[in-house]
Coordinates of C-alpha atoms in Angstrom, one line a residue:
M1 CA 66.7 84.7 123.9
P2 CA 66.7 87.9 125.2
K3 CA 65.4 90.2 123.1
F4 CA 67.7 93.6 122.4
N5 CA 65.7 97.4 121.3
Y6 CA 66.5 100.6 122.3
T7 CA 65.2 104.1 120.4
I8 CA 67.8 106.9 119.7
D9 CA 66.4 110.7 119.9
F10 CA 68.9 112.2 118.0
I11 CA 70.9 111.5 115.1
P12 CA 75.2 111.4 114.9
V13 CA 75.5 113.8 112.7
S14 CA 80.3 113.5 111.7
M15 CA 82.5 116.1 112.8
E16 CA 83.8 115.5 109.2
F17 CA 80.2 117.0 108.3
I18 CA 80.0 120.2 110.5
N19 CA 83.5 120.8 109.8
K20 CA 84.4 119.9 106.1
Y21 CA 80.9 120.0 104.6
M22 CA 78.4 122.2 106.7
P23 CA 80.6 125.7 106.7
K24 CA 79.6 125.7 102.2
A25 CA 77.2 124.6 101.9
N26 CA 73.7 126.3 101.5
G27 CA 71.3 125.9 104.2
A28 CA 68.7 124.7 102.6
Y29 CA 70.7 122.1 102.0
V30 CA 72.1 120.6 105.5
K31 CA 68.6 121.0 106.4
V32 CA 67.0 118.2 103.7
Y33 CA 70.8 116.4 105.0
I34 CA 70.0 116.4 108.5
L35 CA 66.0 115.0 107.7
S36 CA 67.5 112.8 105.5
L37 CA 70.2 111.2 108.1
A38 CA 67.1 111.3 110.1
L39 CA 64.6 109.5 107.9
A40 CA 67.7 106.9 107.6
I41 CA 67.9 105.9 110.9
K42 CA 64.2 105.9 111.5
G43 CA 64.0 103.7 108.5
D44 CA 61.2 106.2 107.2
D45 CA 59.9 106.0 103.5
I46 CA 58.6 109.1 102.6
S47 CA 58.5 110.7 99.6
T48 CA 61.0 114.0 98.6
G49 CA 57.3 116.2 98.5
E50 CA 57.1 115.2 101.6
M51 CA 60.3 116.5 102.7
A52 CA 59.4 119.2 101.3
E53 CA 56.7 120.0 102.6
K54 CA 58.6 118.7 106.1
L55 CA 61.1 121.6 105.8
N56 CA 59.3 124.5 103.7
L57 CA 60.8 123.9 100.7
L58 CA 60.4 123.5 97.8
E59 CA 60.5 119.7 95.9
S60 CA 63.0 121.2 93.3
D61 CA 65.2 121.8 96.0
V62 CA 65.0 119.2 98.1
V63 CA 66.1 117.0 95.0
N64 CA 68.8 119.5 94.1
A65 CA 70.1 119.4 97.7
L66 CA 70.4 115.4 97.5
E67 CA 71.7 115.1 94.1
Y68 CA 74.5 117.9 95.8
W69 CA 75.5 115.9 98.8
N70 CA 75.5 112.6 96.0
K71 CA 78.3 114.4 94.6
E72 CA 79.8 115.7 97.3
G73 CA 80.1 111.7 98.2
V74 CA 78.3 112.1 102.2
L75 CA 75.5 110.1 100.9
R76 CA 74.2 107.7 98.0
Y77 CA 70.9 109.3 95.3
D78 CA 70.2 107.6 92.6
G79 CA 67.6 109.2 92.4
K80 CA 64.5 107.2 94.0
N81 CA 66.9 105.5 97.0
V82 CA 69.3 107.5 99.6
L83 CA 72.4 105.4 100.9
F84 CA 73.8 106.5 104.2
G85 CA 77.2 104.7 105.5
K86 CA 78.4 103.3 102.7
S87 CA 81.3 105.2 100.6
K88 CA 80.8 105.5 96.9
P89 CA 83.1 102.7 94.9
D90 CA 86.1 104.1 93.3
A91 CA 85.0 104.3 90.2
Q92 CA 88.4 104.8 88.7
D93 CA 89.4 101.7 89.0
K94 CA 86.3 98.6 88.6
N95 CA 88.7 95.7 90.3
K96 CA 88.6 97.3 93.5
V97 CA 85.0 96.3 94.3
T98 CA 83.8 92.8 94.8
K99 CA 83.0 92.0 91.6
K100 CA 80.9 89.0 90.2
N101 CA 81.9 86.3 88.2
I102 CA 80.1 86.2 84.6
E103 CA 77.6 83.3 85.5
Q104 CA 76.5 85.6 88.7
I105 CA 75.7 88.4 86.7
S106 CA 74.2 86.1 83.9
S107 CA 71.9 84.8 86.7
E108 CA 70.5 87.7 88.4
I109 CA 70.1 89.5 84.4
H110 CA 68.4 86.3 83.7
E111 CA 66.3 86.7 86.5
N112 CA 65.5 90.7 86.6
K113 CA 63.9 92.1 82.6
A114 CA 65.6 95.6 83.3
L115 CA 68.0 94.6 83.5
A116 CA 67.9 91.8 80.5
D117 CA 66.2 94.9 78.1
L118 CA 69.3 97.2 78.6
C119 CA 71.5 94.0 77.4
A120 CA 69.9 93.4 74.6
L121 CA 68.8 97.3 73.8
S122 CA 73.3 97.5 74.4
Q123 CA 73.9 95.5 71.5
E124 CA 71.0 96.9 69.5
I125 CA 72.9 101.0 70.2
L126 CA 76.1 99.9 69.9
G127 CA 75.9 97.2 66.4
T128 CA 77.7 94.8 67.9
T129 CA 77.5 91.4 70.5
L130 CA 78.0 92.0 74.3
K131 CA 81.1 90.2 75.5
N132 CA 81.1 88.8 78.9
K133 CA 83.9 91.7 79.5
D134 CA 80.9 94.3 78.5
I135 CA 78.4 92.3 80.1
E136 CA 80.6 93.0 83.4
T137 CA 81.3 96.4 82.6
L138 CA 77.4 97.3 82.4
Y139 CA 76.2 95.3 85.4
W140 CA 78.8 97.5 87.2
F141 CA 77.4 100.6 85.5
Y142 CA 74.5 99.4 87.1
D143 CA 75.1 98.3 90.8
E144 CA 78.1 99.6 91.5
L145 CA 77.7 102.7 90.2
G146 CA 74.3 103.3 90.9
F147 CA 73.0 104.0 87.6
S148 CA 69.2 103.0 86.5
P149 CA 68.8 100.2 83.2
E150 CA 67.1 103.8 81.5
V151 CA 70.3 106.2 83.0
I152 CA 72.6 104.0 81.3
T153 CA 71.0 103.9 78.0
M154 CA 71.3 107.4 77.2
L155 CA 75.1 107.8 78.6
L156 CA 75.5 104.4 75.8
E157 CA 73.6 106.9 72.9
Y158 CA 75.5 109.6 74.2
C159 CA 78.9 107.9 73.1
V160 CA 77.8 106.5 70.0
S161 CA 76.3 109.7 68.6
K162 CA 79.9 111.2 69.3
N163 CA 81.0 108.2 67.0
K164 CA 82.7 106.5 70.4
R165 CA 81.7 102.7 70.8
N166 CA 84.8 101.5 72.1
M167 CA 83.2 100.0 75.9
N168 CA 86.6 101.4 77.7
Y169 CA 85.0 104.8 76.6
I170 CA 82.2 103.9 77.0
E171 CA 83.9 102.9 80.8
K172 CA 85.6 106.9 81.5
V173 CA 82.6 108.8 80.4
A174 CA 80.4 106.7 82.7
I175 CA 83.1 107.6 86.1
S176 CA 83.0 111.4 85.1
W177 CA 79.3 111.2 85.5
H178 CA 79.6 109.2 88.4
K179 CA 81.7 111.5 90.0
N180 CA 79.5 115.0 88.5
G181 CA 76.4 113.4 90.2
I182 CA 74.8 112.1 86.9
F183 CA 72.5 109.6 87.9
T184 CA 69.1 110.6 86.9
I185 CA 67.9 111.3 83.6
D186 CA 66.6 113.9 83.8
A187 CA 70.6 115.1 85.3
A188 CA 71.4 112.3 81.7
D189 CA 69.8 115.0 79.6
K190 CA 71.0 118.0 80.8
F191 CA 74.1 117.3 80.2
I192 CA 73.6 115.3 77.3
T193 CA 71.8 118.9 76.2
G194 CA 75.6 121.6 77.7
A195 CA 77.1 119.1 76.0
K196 CA 75.7 119.6 72.4
E197 CA 75.3 122.9 72.3
K198 CA 78.5 122.9 73.4
D199 CA 79.5 121.2 70.5
E200 CA 77.0 122.5 68.1
Y201 CA 78.5 126.0 69.4
F202 CA 82.3 125.0 68.8
Y203 CA 81.6 124.0 65.6
S204 CA 79.7 126.9 64.1
L205 CA 82.6 129.2 65.6
R206 CA 85.6 126.5 64.1
K207 CA 83.7 127.5 61.0
L208 CA 83.6 131.0 60.5
F209 CA 87.1 130.9 61.2
G210 CA 88.3 128.8 58.9
I211 CA 89.5 126.4 61.4
D212 CA 88.3 122.9 59.1
N213 CA 91.2 120.8 59.4
R214 CA 92.6 120.4 62.5
N215 CA 91.5 120.5 66.1
L216 CA 91.8 123.6 68.8
S217 CA 94.2 123.8 70.3
K218 CA 94.0 123.6 74.4
T219 CA 94.7 127.9 74.5
E220 CA 92.5 128.6 71.6
E221 CA 89.7 126.0 73.3
T222 CA 89.6 128.1 76.9
Y223 CA 88.8 130.9 74.7
L224 CA 85.5 130.0 73.7
K225 CA 84.6 127.9 77.0
T226 CA 85.9 130.9 78.8
W227 CA 83.6 132.7 76.1
N228 CA 80.7 131.4 76.7
E229 CA 80.6 129.8 79.8
S230 CA 82.1 132.5 81.1
Y231 CA 80.2 135.7 79.4
G232 CA 78.3 134.3 78.3
M233 CA 78.1 135.2 74.6
D234 CA 76.7 133.4 72.4
K235 CA 78.2 132.5 68.3
N236 CA 76.5 135.9 67.2
M237 CA 78.9 137.7 69.5
V238 CA 81.4 136.1 68.5
G239 CA 81.7 136.7 65.9
L240 CA 81.4 139.9 65.1
A241 CA 84.3 140.5 67.6
Y242 CA 85.9 138.6 65.6
E243 CA 84.0 140.7 62.2
Y244 CA 85.9 143.9 63.6
C245 CA 89.0 141.4 64.6
I246 CA 90.1 141.1 61.0
M247 CA 88.7 145.0 60.2
Q248 CA 91.3 146.1 63.0
T249 CA 94.3 143.6 62.7
N250 CA 93.7 141.7 59.0
K251 CA 94.0 137.8 60.9
L252 CA 92.4 136.2 64.2
S253 CA 93.6 136.6 66.8
F254 CA 92.1 135.1 69.4
P255 CA 93.9 137.4 72.2
Y256 CA 92.7 140.2 70.3
M257 CA 88.8 138.5 70.3
N258 CA 89.2 138.1 73.6
S259 CA 90.4 141.4 74.3
I260 CA 86.6 142.3 72.9
I261 CA 84.3 139.9 74.3
K262 CA 86.4 141.0 77.6
R263 CA 85.4 144.7 77.5
W264 CA 81.3 143.6 76.0
N265 CA 80.9 141.1 79.3
E266 CA 82.7 143.6 82.0
M267 CA 79.6 145.8 80.8
N268 CA 77.0 144.8 80.6
I269 CA 77.0 143.9 76.8
H270 CA 75.5 140.9 75.8
T271 CA 73.2 141.1 72.8
V272 CA 74.7 142.2 68.7
P273 CA 72.7 145.6 68.3
E274 CA 74.2 146.5 72.0
A275 CA 78.1 145.8 70.8
E276 CA 77.7 148.0 67.8
K277 CA 76.0 150.7 69.1
D278 CA 78.7 150.7 71.1
H279 CA 81.2 150.0 68.6
E280 CA 79.4 153.2 66.9
D281 CA 80.2 155.4 69.8
F282 CA 83.0 154.4 70.3
K283 CA 83.8 155.8 66.8
T284 CA 82.6 159.1 67.6
K285 CA 84.0 159.3 70.6
S286 CA 87.8 158.5 68.6
K287 CA 87.1 161.5 66.1
Q288 CA 86.0 163.5 68.3
N289 CA 89.3 163.3 69.8
N290 CA 91.1 162.7 67.0
L291 CA 92.1 159.6 67.8
N292 CA 92.1 156.6 65.1
I293 CA 90.6 153.8 65.8
Y294 CA 92.2 151.8 62.7
N295 CA 96.1 153.4 63.0
D296 CA 97.5 149.7 64.6
N297 CA 99.9 149.4 63.0
N298 CA 102.6 150.3 65.6
I299 CA 100.8 147.1 67.8
D300 CA 102.7 143.6 66.9
Y301 CA 99.8 140.9 67.2
D302 CA 102.5 138.0 67.1
E303 CA 103.7 139.1 69.8
L304 CA 100.4 140.2 72.0
E305 CA 99.0 136.4 71.0
K306 CA 101.7 135.0 72.3
I307 CA 101.5 136.7 75.7
M308 CA 98.1 136.2 75.9
R309 CA 98.7 133.2 75.1
D310 CA 101.5 132.5 78.5
K311 CA 98.7 133.8 80.7
M312 CA 96.2 131.5 79.9

């Protein structure tokens, strides 16, 4: 029987990659993609450190590039392996992927100590005995979404910390992580840390505003998210804006606070001392120009707030 073999000296870069993905990507990321594709075709097995050396990049740049391409969906990267030629599973509906029955899954779990430990630990974290459907879902996280047992454990602990133990909710979070390229322990830890900081930021400001008996509205959440993520204002800066708002309007007004915080951001003011100095300078200039900055009796703040809500 004849044996066929052909060694190619080129790599097939798709037109879709060239036209859709390459133009918006960092140049270093393109280098990592091309080298990764070449290594995959040759079947080579090298570390991200060796890739960095070949490309004259930092290893962190290589890892960031692989995570970026994983998020874009042009390859799959789980922190260890890089896979081309297989599209990412449709995470919106796990019934669309080929599912193994519970007997097959149980057999694989029995033979894989990491999976067996995961199931035992999952029961402890969730505080309940896993049903067959729960085990299938956990296995789906591992087999189809590409999460390691360690990342799945972090996923469960994160959901439980939010007092969410329902597997349907956990599955939605898993899908969100999958979409956002959160596959490694470091990526999961970074996300969880950021989520906790955001929750603490929202909680402390709700307490300051006296909003204890209800959740924030979507518009109010948008304001806080903008102040935190877009403007980089910590809770002390927002607290100072709230103080000035009360002095000026005698009530909580998100649009009024937003006008203050937006101005600070435009003037690159991001600390309380800087903001207080700016306020004093403004009052001094107002007095010099015979202006009363507290004379706002003609301003309809209810109407202003309505206009700002419509804009948001």
